[in-house]
PDB file of C-alpha atoms in Angstrom:
ATOM      1  CA  MET A  21      -8.272 -24.966  -7.486  1.00  0.00           C
ATOM      2  CA  ARG A  22      -6.286 -21.458  -7.179  1.00  0.00           C
ATOM      3  CA  GLU A  23      -8.380 -18.796  -5.856  1.00  0.00           C
ATOM      4  CA  HIS A  24      -8.865 -15.766  -8.299  1.00  0.00           C
ATOM      5  CA  ARG A  25      -9.503 -12.407  -6.604  1.00  0.00           C
ATOM      6  CA  LEU A  26     -10.433  -9.239  -8.384  1.00  0.00           C
ATOM      7  CA  TYR A  27     -11.096  -5.755  -7.227  1.00  0.00           C
ATOM      8  CA  THR A  28     -14.167  -3.905  -8.657  1.00  0.00           C
ATOM      9  CA  ASP A  29     -15.213  -0.438  -7.290  1.00  0.00           C
ATOM     10  CA  GLN A  30     -18.732  -1.290  -7.710  1.00  0.00           C
ATOM     11  CA  PRO A  31     -21.361  -2.195  -4.846  1.00  0.00           C
ATOM     12  CA  LEU A  32     -21.583  -5.854  -4.290  1.00  0.00           C
ATOM     13  CA  SER A  33     -24.672  -7.816  -2.879  1.00  0.00           C
ATOM     14  CA  VAL A  34     -25.475 -11.537  -2.773  1.00  0.00           C
ATOM     15  CA  GLY A  35     -27.738 -12.225  -5.471  1.00  0.00           C
ATOM     16  CA  GLY A  36     -26.816  -9.273  -7.587  1.00  0.00           C
ATOM     17  CA  GLN A  37     -25.275  -9.135 -11.143  1.00  0.00           C
ATOM     18  CA  ILE A  38     -22.660  -6.674 -12.307  1.00  0.00           C
ATOM     19  CA  ALA A  39     -20.686  -6.018 -15.487  1.00  0.00           C
ATOM     20  CA  LEU A  40     -16.774  -5.842 -14.565  1.00  0.00           C
ATOM     21  CA  GLU A  41     -15.314  -2.553 -15.475  1.00  0.00           C
ATOM     22  CA  SER A  42     -12.379  -2.488 -18.068  1.00  0.00           C
ATOM     23  CA  ARG A  43      -9.507  -3.465 -15.597  1.00  0.00           C
ATOM     24  CA  PRO A  44     -11.006  -6.659 -13.959  1.00  0.00           C
ATOM     25  CA  ALA A  45     -12.631  -7.769 -17.155  1.00  0.00           C
ATOM     26  CA  LYS A  46      -9.462  -7.686 -19.155  1.00  0.00           C
ATOM     27  CA  HIS A  47      -7.580  -9.422 -16.407  1.00  0.00           C
ATOM     28  CA  ALA A  48     -10.071 -12.091 -15.972  1.00  0.00           C
ATOM     29  CA  ALA A  49     -10.505 -12.855 -19.739  1.00  0.00           C
ATOM     30  CA  GLN A  50      -6.776 -12.198 -21.276  1.00  0.00           C
ATOM     31  CA  VAL A  51      -4.660 -13.148 -18.041  1.00  0.00           C
ATOM     32  CA  LEU A  52      -6.765 -15.668 -16.036  1.00  0.00           C
ATOM     33  CA  ARG A  53      -8.613 -17.066 -19.135  1.00  0.00           C
ATOM     34  CA  LEU A  54     -11.819 -17.323 -17.190  1.00  0.00           C
ATOM     35  CA  GLY A  55     -15.095 -18.046 -19.079  1.00  0.00           C
ATOM     36  CA  ALA A  56     -18.852 -18.539 -18.144  1.00  0.00           C
ATOM     37  CA  GLY A  57     -19.300 -20.761 -15.242  1.00  0.00           C
ATOM     38  CA  ASP A  58     -15.879 -20.052 -13.879  1.00  0.00           C
ATOM     39  CA  PRO A  59     -15.788 -19.165 -10.112  1.00  0.00           C
ATOM     40  CA  LEU A  60     -13.896 -16.034  -8.705  1.00  0.00           C
ATOM     41  CA  THR A  61     -13.871 -13.810  -5.636  1.00  0.00           C
ATOM     42  CA  LEU A  62     -14.672 -10.223  -5.858  1.00  0.00           C
ATOM     43  CA  PHE A  63     -13.933  -7.605  -3.338  1.00  0.00           C
ATOM     44  CA  ASN A  64     -14.506  -3.486  -3.242  1.00  0.00           C
ATOM     45  CA  GLY A  65     -12.752  -2.438  -0.441  1.00  0.00           C
ATOM     46  CA  ASP A  66     -15.684  -2.841   2.087  1.00  0.00           C
ATOM     47  CA  GLY A  67     -14.034  -5.565   4.291  1.00  0.00           C
ATOM     48  CA  HIS A  68     -15.545  -8.471   2.513  1.00  0.00           C
ATOM     49  CA  ASP A  69     -14.836 -11.193   0.004  1.00  0.00           C
ATOM     50  CA  TYR A  70     -17.693 -12.051  -2.198  1.00  0.00           C
ATOM     51  CA  ARG A  71     -17.830 -15.401  -3.840  1.00  0.00           C
ATOM     52  CA  ALA A  72     -19.176 -15.048  -7.526  1.00  0.00           C
ATOM     53  CA  GLU A  73     -19.557 -16.808 -10.816  1.00  0.00           C
ATOM     54  CA  ILE A  74     -19.186 -15.804 -14.539  1.00  0.00           C
ATOM     55  CA  LEU A  75     -22.285 -15.640 -16.179  1.00  0.00           C
ATOM     56  CA  SER A  76     -21.011 -14.635 -19.694  1.00  0.00           C
ATOM     57  CA  ASN A  77     -17.940 -13.477 -21.317  1.00  0.00           C
ATOM     58  CA  THR A  78     -18.208 -11.796 -24.619  1.00  0.00           C
ATOM     59  CA  ARG A  79     -15.636  -9.361 -26.547  1.00  0.00           C
ATOM     60  CA  HIS A  80     -17.182  -6.323 -24.808  1.00  0.00           C
ATOM     61  CA  GLN A  81     -18.364  -7.613 -21.401  1.00  0.00           C
ATOM     62  CA  ILE A  82     -17.885  -9.888 -18.500  1.00  0.00           C
ATOM     63  CA  SER A  83     -20.952 -10.472 -16.555  1.00  0.00           C
ATOM     64  CA  VAL A  84     -20.860 -11.769 -12.949  1.00  0.00           C
ATOM     65  CA  HIS A  85     -23.311 -13.239 -10.597  1.00  0.00           C
ATOM     66  CA  VAL A  86     -22.610 -12.644  -6.789  1.00  0.00           C
ATOM     67  CA  LEU A  87     -23.410 -15.814  -4.828  1.00  0.00           C
ATOM     68  CA  SER A  88     -22.171 -15.286  -1.142  1.00  0.00           C
ATOM     69  CA  VAL A  89     -20.436 -12.911   1.093  1.00  0.00           C
ATOM     70  CA  GLY A  90     -17.605 -13.688   3.391  1.00  0.00           C
ATOM     71  CA  ALA A  91     -16.533 -12.769   7.037  1.00  0.00           C
ATOM     72  CA  PRO A  92     -15.169  -9.262   7.367  1.00  0.00           C
ATOM     73  CA  GLU A  93     -11.529  -8.505   7.608  1.00  0.00           C
ATOM     74  CA  PRO A  94     -10.381  -7.952  11.006  1.00  0.00           C
ATOM     75  CA  ALA A  95      -9.232  -4.624  12.133  1.00  0.00           C
ATOM     76  CA  PRO A  96      -5.516  -4.474  12.307  1.00  0.00           C
ATOM     77  CA  SER A  97      -3.959  -4.615  15.741  1.00  0.00           C
ATOM     78  CA  LEU A  98      -1.625  -1.819  14.771  1.00  0.00           C
ATOM     79  CA  ALA A  99      -2.540   0.607  12.018  1.00  0.00           C
ATOM     80  CA  ILE A 100       0.845   1.649  10.217  1.00  0.00           C
ATOM     81  CA  SER A 101       0.805   4.733   8.175  1.00  0.00           C
ATOM     82  CA  LEU A 102       3.711   4.768   5.753  1.00  0.00           C
ATOM     83  CA  ALA A 103       5.223   8.238   4.677  1.00  0.00           C
ATOM     84  CA  LEU A 104       7.623   7.376   1.965  1.00  0.00           C
ATOM     85  CA  GLY A 105       9.728   9.463  -0.268  1.00  0.00           C
ATOM     86  CA  VAL A 106       8.999   9.037  -3.956  1.00  0.00           C
ATOM     87  CA  SER A 107      11.675   6.922  -5.659  1.00  0.00           C
ATOM     88  CA  ARG A 108      12.492   6.050  -9.334  1.00  0.00           C
ATOM     89  CA  GLY A 109      10.222   3.681 -11.343  1.00  0.00           C
ATOM     90  CA  GLU A 110      10.226   0.070 -10.336  1.00  0.00           C
ATOM     91  CA  ARG A 111      11.881   0.863  -6.868  1.00  0.00           C
ATOM     92  CA  MET A 112       8.511   2.905  -5.752  1.00  0.00           C
ATOM     93  CA  ASP A 113       6.367   0.132  -7.378  1.00  0.00           C
ATOM     94  CA  LEU A 114       8.192  -2.737  -5.036  1.00  0.00           C
ATOM     95  CA  ALA A 115       8.098  -0.518  -2.092  1.00  0.00           C
ATOM     96  CA  LEU A 116       4.241   0.028  -2.389  1.00  0.00           C
ATOM     97  CA  GLN A 117       3.598  -3.585  -3.457  1.00  0.00           C
ATOM     98  CA  LYS A 118       5.407  -5.143  -0.494  1.00  0.00           C
ATOM     99  CA  ALA A 119       4.288  -2.582   1.993  1.00  0.00           C
ATOM    100  CA  VAL A 120       0.638  -3.411   1.122  1.00  0.00           C
ATOM    101  CA  GLU A 121       1.301  -7.055   1.293  1.00  0.00           C
ATOM    102  CA  LEU A 122       2.897  -6.345   4.766  1.00  0.00           C
ATOM    103  CA  GLY A 123      -0.191  -4.912   6.073  1.00  0.00           C
ATOM    104  CA  VAL A 124       0.019  -1.093   6.210  1.00  0.00           C
ATOM    105  CA  SER A 125      -3.111   0.857   6.508  1.00  0.00           C
ATOM    106  CA  ALA A 126      -2.254   4.002   4.636  1.00  0.00           C
ATOM    107  CA  ILE A 127       0.572   5.408   2.334  1.00  0.00           C
ATOM    108  CA  GLN A 128       1.677   8.960   1.830  1.00  0.00           C
ATOM    109  CA  PRO A 129       4.082   9.360  -1.094  1.00  0.00           C
ATOM    110  CA  LEU A 130       6.238  12.589  -0.450  1.00  0.00           C
ATOM    111  CA  PHE A 131       8.648  14.921  -2.448  1.00  0.00           C
ATOM    112  CA  SER A 132      11.836  16.019  -0.399  1.00  0.00           C
ATOM    113  CA  SER A 133      14.876  17.700  -1.185  1.00  0.00           C
ATOM    114  CA  ARG A 134      16.734  14.698  -2.501  1.00  0.00           C
ATOM    115  CA  THR A 135      13.904  13.191  -4.445  1.00  0.00           C
ATOM    116  CA  LEU A 136      15.200  12.402  -7.881  1.00  0.00           C
ATOM    117  CA  VAL A 137      11.694  12.025  -9.396  1.00  0.00           C
ATOM    118  CA  ARG A 138       9.852  15.300  -9.917  1.00  0.00           C
ATOM    119  CA  LEU A 139       6.468  15.059 -11.542  1.00  0.00           C
ATOM    120  CA  SER A 140       3.555  17.538 -11.799  1.00  0.00           C
ATOM    121  CA  GLY A 141       0.275  17.983 -13.692  1.00  0.00           C
ATOM    122  CA  GLU A 142      -0.926  15.272 -16.242  1.00  0.00           C
ATOM    123  CA  ARG A 143       2.457  13.117 -15.538  1.00  0.00           C
ATOM    124  CA  LEU A 144       2.029  13.000 -11.778  1.00  0.00           C
ATOM    125  CA  ALA A 145      -1.648  12.283 -12.215  1.00  0.00           C
ATOM    126  CA  LYS A 146      -0.709   9.157 -14.311  1.00  0.00           C
ATOM    127  CA  ARG A 147       1.871   7.921 -11.909  1.00  0.00           C
ATOM    128  CA  ALA A 148      -0.783   8.315  -9.113  1.00  0.00           C
ATOM    129  CA  GLN A 149      -3.174   6.177 -11.014  1.00  0.00           C
ATOM    130  CA  HIS A 150      -0.380   3.703 -11.665  1.00  0.00           C
ATOM    131  CA  TRP A 151       0.411   3.490  -7.967  1.00  0.00           C
ATOM    132  CA  GLN A 152      -3.334   2.926  -7.384  1.00  0.00           C
ATOM    133  CA  GLY A 153      -2.984  -0.012  -9.553  1.00  0.00           C
ATOM    134  CA  VAL A 154      -0.017  -1.489  -7.974  1.00  0.00           C
ATOM    135  CA  VAL A 155      -1.849  -1.192  -4.573  1.00  0.00           C
ATOM    136  CA  ILE A 156      -4.853  -2.987  -5.821  1.00  0.00           C
ATOM    137  CA  ALA A 157      -2.968  -5.517  -7.382  1.00  0.00           C
ATOM    138  CA  ALA A 158      -1.151  -6.351  -4.034  1.00  0.00           C
ATOM    139  CA  CYS A 159      -4.574  -6.237  -2.271  1.00  0.00           C
ATOM    140  CA  GLU A 160      -5.646  -8.920  -4.953  1.00  0.00           C
ATOM    141  CA  GLN A 161      -2.700 -11.070  -4.494  1.00  0.00           C
ATOM    142  CA  SER A 162      -2.441 -10.982  -0.705  1.00  0.00           C
ATOM    143  CA  GLY A 163      -5.917 -11.490   0.279  1.00  0.00           C
ATOM    144  CA  ARG A 164      -6.714  -8.183   1.756  1.00  0.00           C
ATOM    145  CA  ARG A 165     -10.156  -7.053   1.634  1.00  0.00           C
ATOM    146  CA  ARG A 166      -9.754  -3.407   2.277  1.00  0.00           C
ATOM    147  CA  LEU A 167      -7.624  -1.173   0.204  1.00  0.00           C
ATOM    148  CA  PRO A 168      -4.766   0.849   2.219  1.00  0.00           C
ATOM    149  CA  ALA A 169      -5.373   4.532   1.638  1.00  0.00           C
ATOM    150  CA  LEU A 170      -3.217   6.036  -0.940  1.00  0.00           C
ATOM    151  CA  ALA A 171      -2.856   9.791  -0.486  1.00  0.00           C
ATOM    152  CA  LEU A 172      -2.025  12.456  -3.106  1.00  0.00           C
ATOM    153  CA  VAL A 173       1.861  13.220  -3.212  1.00  0.00           C
ATOM    154  CA  MET A 174       2.751  16.110  -0.863  1.00  0.00           C
ATOM    155  CA  ASP A 175       6.026  17.884  -0.284  1.00  0.00           C
ATOM    156  CA  LEU A 176       7.579  16.699   3.021  1.00  0.00           C
ATOM    157  CA  SER A 177       7.578  19.871   4.844  1.00  0.00           C
ATOM    158  CA  ASP A 178       3.891  20.594   3.998  1.00  0.00           C
ATOM    159  CA  TRP A 179       2.965  17.269   5.213  1.00  0.00           C
ATOM    160  CA  LEU A 180       4.863  17.645   8.499  1.00  0.00           C
ATOM    161  CA  GLN A 181       3.356  21.031   9.384  1.00  0.00           C
ATOM    162  CA  GLN A 182      -0.158  19.522   9.169  1.00  0.00           C
ATOM    163  CA  GLU A 183      -0.079  18.623  12.809  1.00  0.00           C
ATOM    164  CA  GLN A 184       1.290  15.198  12.399  1.00  0.00           C
ATOM    165  CA  PRO A 185       1.306  13.009  15.505  1.00  0.00           C
ATOM    166  CA  GLY A 186       4.845  11.797  15.343  1.00  0.00           C
ATOM    167  CA  GLY A 187       6.037   8.401  14.791  1.00  0.00           C
ATOM    168  CA  ILE A 188       9.404   6.587  13.590  1.00  0.00           C
ATOM    169  CA  LEU A 189      11.992   8.232  11.307  1.00  0.00           C
ATOM    170  CA  LEU A 190      14.115   5.556   9.966  1.00  0.00           C
ATOM    171  CA  HIS A 191      17.836   6.815   9.783  1.00  0.00           C
ATOM    172  CA  HIS A 192      20.838   4.394   9.747  1.00  0.00           C
ATOM    173  CA  GLN A 193      22.796   6.775  12.049  1.00  0.00           C
ATOM    174  CA  ALA A 194      20.252   7.178  14.811  1.00  0.00           C
ATOM    175  CA  ALA A 195      21.286   6.619  18.229  1.00  0.00           C
ATOM    176  CA  ARG A 196      18.340   4.312  19.130  1.00  0.00           C
ATOM    177  CA  ALA A 197      17.427   0.974  17.733  1.00  0.00           C
ATOM    178  CA  ILE A 198      13.785   0.205  16.628  1.00  0.00           C
ATOM    179  CA  THR A 199      13.807  -2.615  19.440  1.00  0.00           C
ATOM    180  CA  GLU A 200      14.378   0.098  22.028  1.00  0.00           C
ATOM    181  CA  LEU A 201      11.102   1.943  21.617  1.00  0.00           C
ATOM    182  CA  PRO A 202       8.017   1.383  23.812  1.00  0.00           C
ATOM    183  CA  ALA A 203       4.923  -0.291  22.292  1.00  0.00           C
ATOM    184  CA  PRO A 204       2.691   2.162  20.457  1.00  0.00           C
ATOM    185  CA  ALA A 205      -1.015   2.313  21.029  1.00  0.00           C
ATOM    186  CA  ASP A 206      -3.171   1.394  18.225  1.00  0.00           C
ATOM    187  CA  ARG A 207      -1.398   3.590  15.323  1.00  0.00           C
ATOM    188  CA  LEU A 208       1.965   4.198  14.072  1.00  0.00           C
ATOM    189  CA  SER A 209       3.386   6.427  11.577  1.00  0.00           C
ATOM    190  CA  LEU A 210       6.710   5.397   9.783  1.00  0.00           C
ATOM    191  CA  LEU A 211       8.691   8.015   7.827  1.00  0.00           C
ATOM    192  CA  ILE A 212      11.338   7.016   5.318  1.00  0.00           C
ATOM    193  CA  GLY A 213      13.164   9.202   2.902  1.00  0.00           C
ATOM    194  CA  PRO A 214      13.955   8.477  -0.990  1.00  0.00           C
ATOM    195  CA  GLU A 215      17.145   7.699  -2.485  1.00  0.00           C
ATOM    196  CA  GLY A 216      19.857   9.442  -0.440  1.00  0.00           C
ATOM    197  CA  GLY A 217      17.642   9.574   2.594  1.00  0.00           C
ATOM    198  CA  LEU A 218      16.353  12.841   4.150  1.00  0.00           C
ATOM    199  CA  ALA A 219      18.321  16.084   4.547  1.00  0.00           C
ATOM    200  CA  GLN A 220      19.412  16.951   8.065  1.00  0.00           C
ATOM    201  CA  LYS A 221      16.936  20.008   8.113  1.00  0.00           C
ATOM    202  CA  GLU A 222      14.052  17.574   7.058  1.00  0.00           C
ATOM    203  CA  ARG A 223      15.251  15.155   9.910  1.00  0.00           C
ATOM    204  CA  ASP A 224      15.265  18.051  12.332  1.00  0.00           C
ATOM    205  CA  LEU A 225      11.911  19.266  11.271  1.00  0.00           C
ATOM    206  CA  ALA A 226      10.447  15.724  11.684  1.00  0.00           C
ATOM    207  CA  GLN A 227      11.810  15.619  15.246  1.00  0.00           C
ATOM    208  CA  VAL A 228      10.189  18.725  15.894  1.00  0.00           C
ATOM    209  CA  GLN A 229       6.956  17.237  14.876  1.00  0.00           C
ATOM    210  CA  GLY A 230       7.537  14.131  17.262  1.00  0.00           C
ATOM    211  CA  PHE A 231       9.120  11.791  15.055  1.00  0.00           C
ATOM    212  CA  THR A 232      11.530   9.529  16.843  1.00  0.00           C
ATOM    213  CA  PRO A 233      14.995   8.545  14.701  1.00  0.00           C
ATOM    214  CA  VAL A 234      15.557   4.915  14.817  1.00  0.00           C
ATOM    215  CA  ARG A 235      17.964   2.474  13.115  1.00  0.00           C
ATOM    216  CA  LEU A 236      17.160  -1.083  12.076  1.00  0.00           C
ATOM    217  CA  GLY A 237      20.928  -2.258  12.329  1.00  0.00           C
ATOM    218  CA  PRO A 238      24.519  -1.476  11.119  1.00  0.00           C
ATOM    219  CA  ARG A 239      23.729  -1.555   7.436  1.00  0.00           C
ATOM    220  CA  VAL A 240      22.351   1.086   5.080  1.00  0.00           C
ATOM    221  CA  LEU A 241      19.276  -0.060   3.298  1.00  0.00           C
ATOM    222  CA  ARG A 242      18.212   0.802  -0.090  1.00  0.00           C
ATOM    223  CA  THR A 243      14.990   3.021  -0.582  1.00  0.00           C
ATOM    224  CA  GLU A 244      12.766   0.110  -1.610  1.00  0.00           C
ATOM    225  CA  THR A 245      14.293  -2.254   1.002  1.00  0.00           C
ATOM    226  CA  ALA A 246      13.950  -0.085   4.076  1.00  0.00           C
ATOM    227  CA  PRO A 247      10.206   0.391   4.422  1.00  0.00           C
ATOM    228  CA  LEU A 248       9.892  -3.577   3.838  1.00  0.00           C
ATOM    229  CA  ALA A 249      12.091  -4.287   6.632  1.00  0.00           C
ATOM    230  CA  ALA A 250      10.822  -1.572   9.089  1.00  0.00           C
ATOM    231  CA  ILE A 251       7.301  -2.706   8.556  1.00  0.00           C
ATOM    232  CA  ALA A 252       8.336  -6.282   9.147  1.00  0.00           C
ATOM    233  CA  ALA A 253      10.081  -5.167  12.320  1.00  0.00           C
ATOM    234  CA  ILE A 254       7.106  -3.210  13.303  1.00  0.00           C
ATOM    235  CA  GLN A 255       4.675  -6.147  12.758  1.00  0.00           C
ATOM    236  CA  THR A 256       7.069  -8.608  14.614  1.00  0.00           C
ATOM    237  CA  LEU A 257       7.488  -6.355  17.619  1.00  0.00           C
ATOM    238  CA  TRP A 258       3.858  -4.971  18.017  1.00  0.00           C
ATOM    239  CA  GLY A 259       1.619  -5.751  15.092  1.00  0.00           C
ATOM    240  CA  ASP A 260      -0.064  -9.010  13.677  1.00  0.00           C
ATOM    241  CA  PHE A 261       3.046 -10.885  13.049  1.00  0.00           C
ATOM    242  CA  ARG A 262       2.794 -11.921  16.538  1.00  0.00           C
ATOM    243  CA  ALA A 263       1.685 -15.027  17.645  1.00  0.00           C
ATOM    244  CA  THR A 264      -2.001 -14.707  18.841  1.00  0.00           C
TER     245      THR A 264
END
């Protein structure tokens, strides 16, 4: 039987009973078609999966009984922080979704000089809420038991000036290939621009803050493809794609 995993932001404990909040309740009832007696797995970001069973499913509430707790999710061998220029619509959603599936530990959306999407106020808050939903859904699908941290959107220049520790700046004309870099310790930041890439001044500022420009190959990658290819390469070279 396929495992159904749902995220809840409530505390979970073996033997406890909770009423699912609106999002997971709607998904369980309307999408998964689960009812009383059906099993499911819950997680709340504390690093564990919790095996549970639906006690009741009414029009207004789904009650769940927590039966057992699983082993903790191992810490990543390399914590990858993705700083990504905000792109339009489905491109940003795809980049976030697949970055989570590939194992990033943190995500920092950025506005830069070439960002085509400019949001503020309520529109930005709604978009950030939508992105959080994308992250949660990707964790549900991929089996992750901890949510990657999704930071509030910042201007690139402000973010760089906050004593960033450096990392990798992806640029298709960089002199060095990613395979030429020495292995990082236990953390790595990856900086990627929006559609059109980062401006020269922004790349210069990133290098002042310790970022090393690298290329993945001879091709120019789209803004939603670049982070996925880069994260996969990083995980293969130094992360948890390596055989253990």
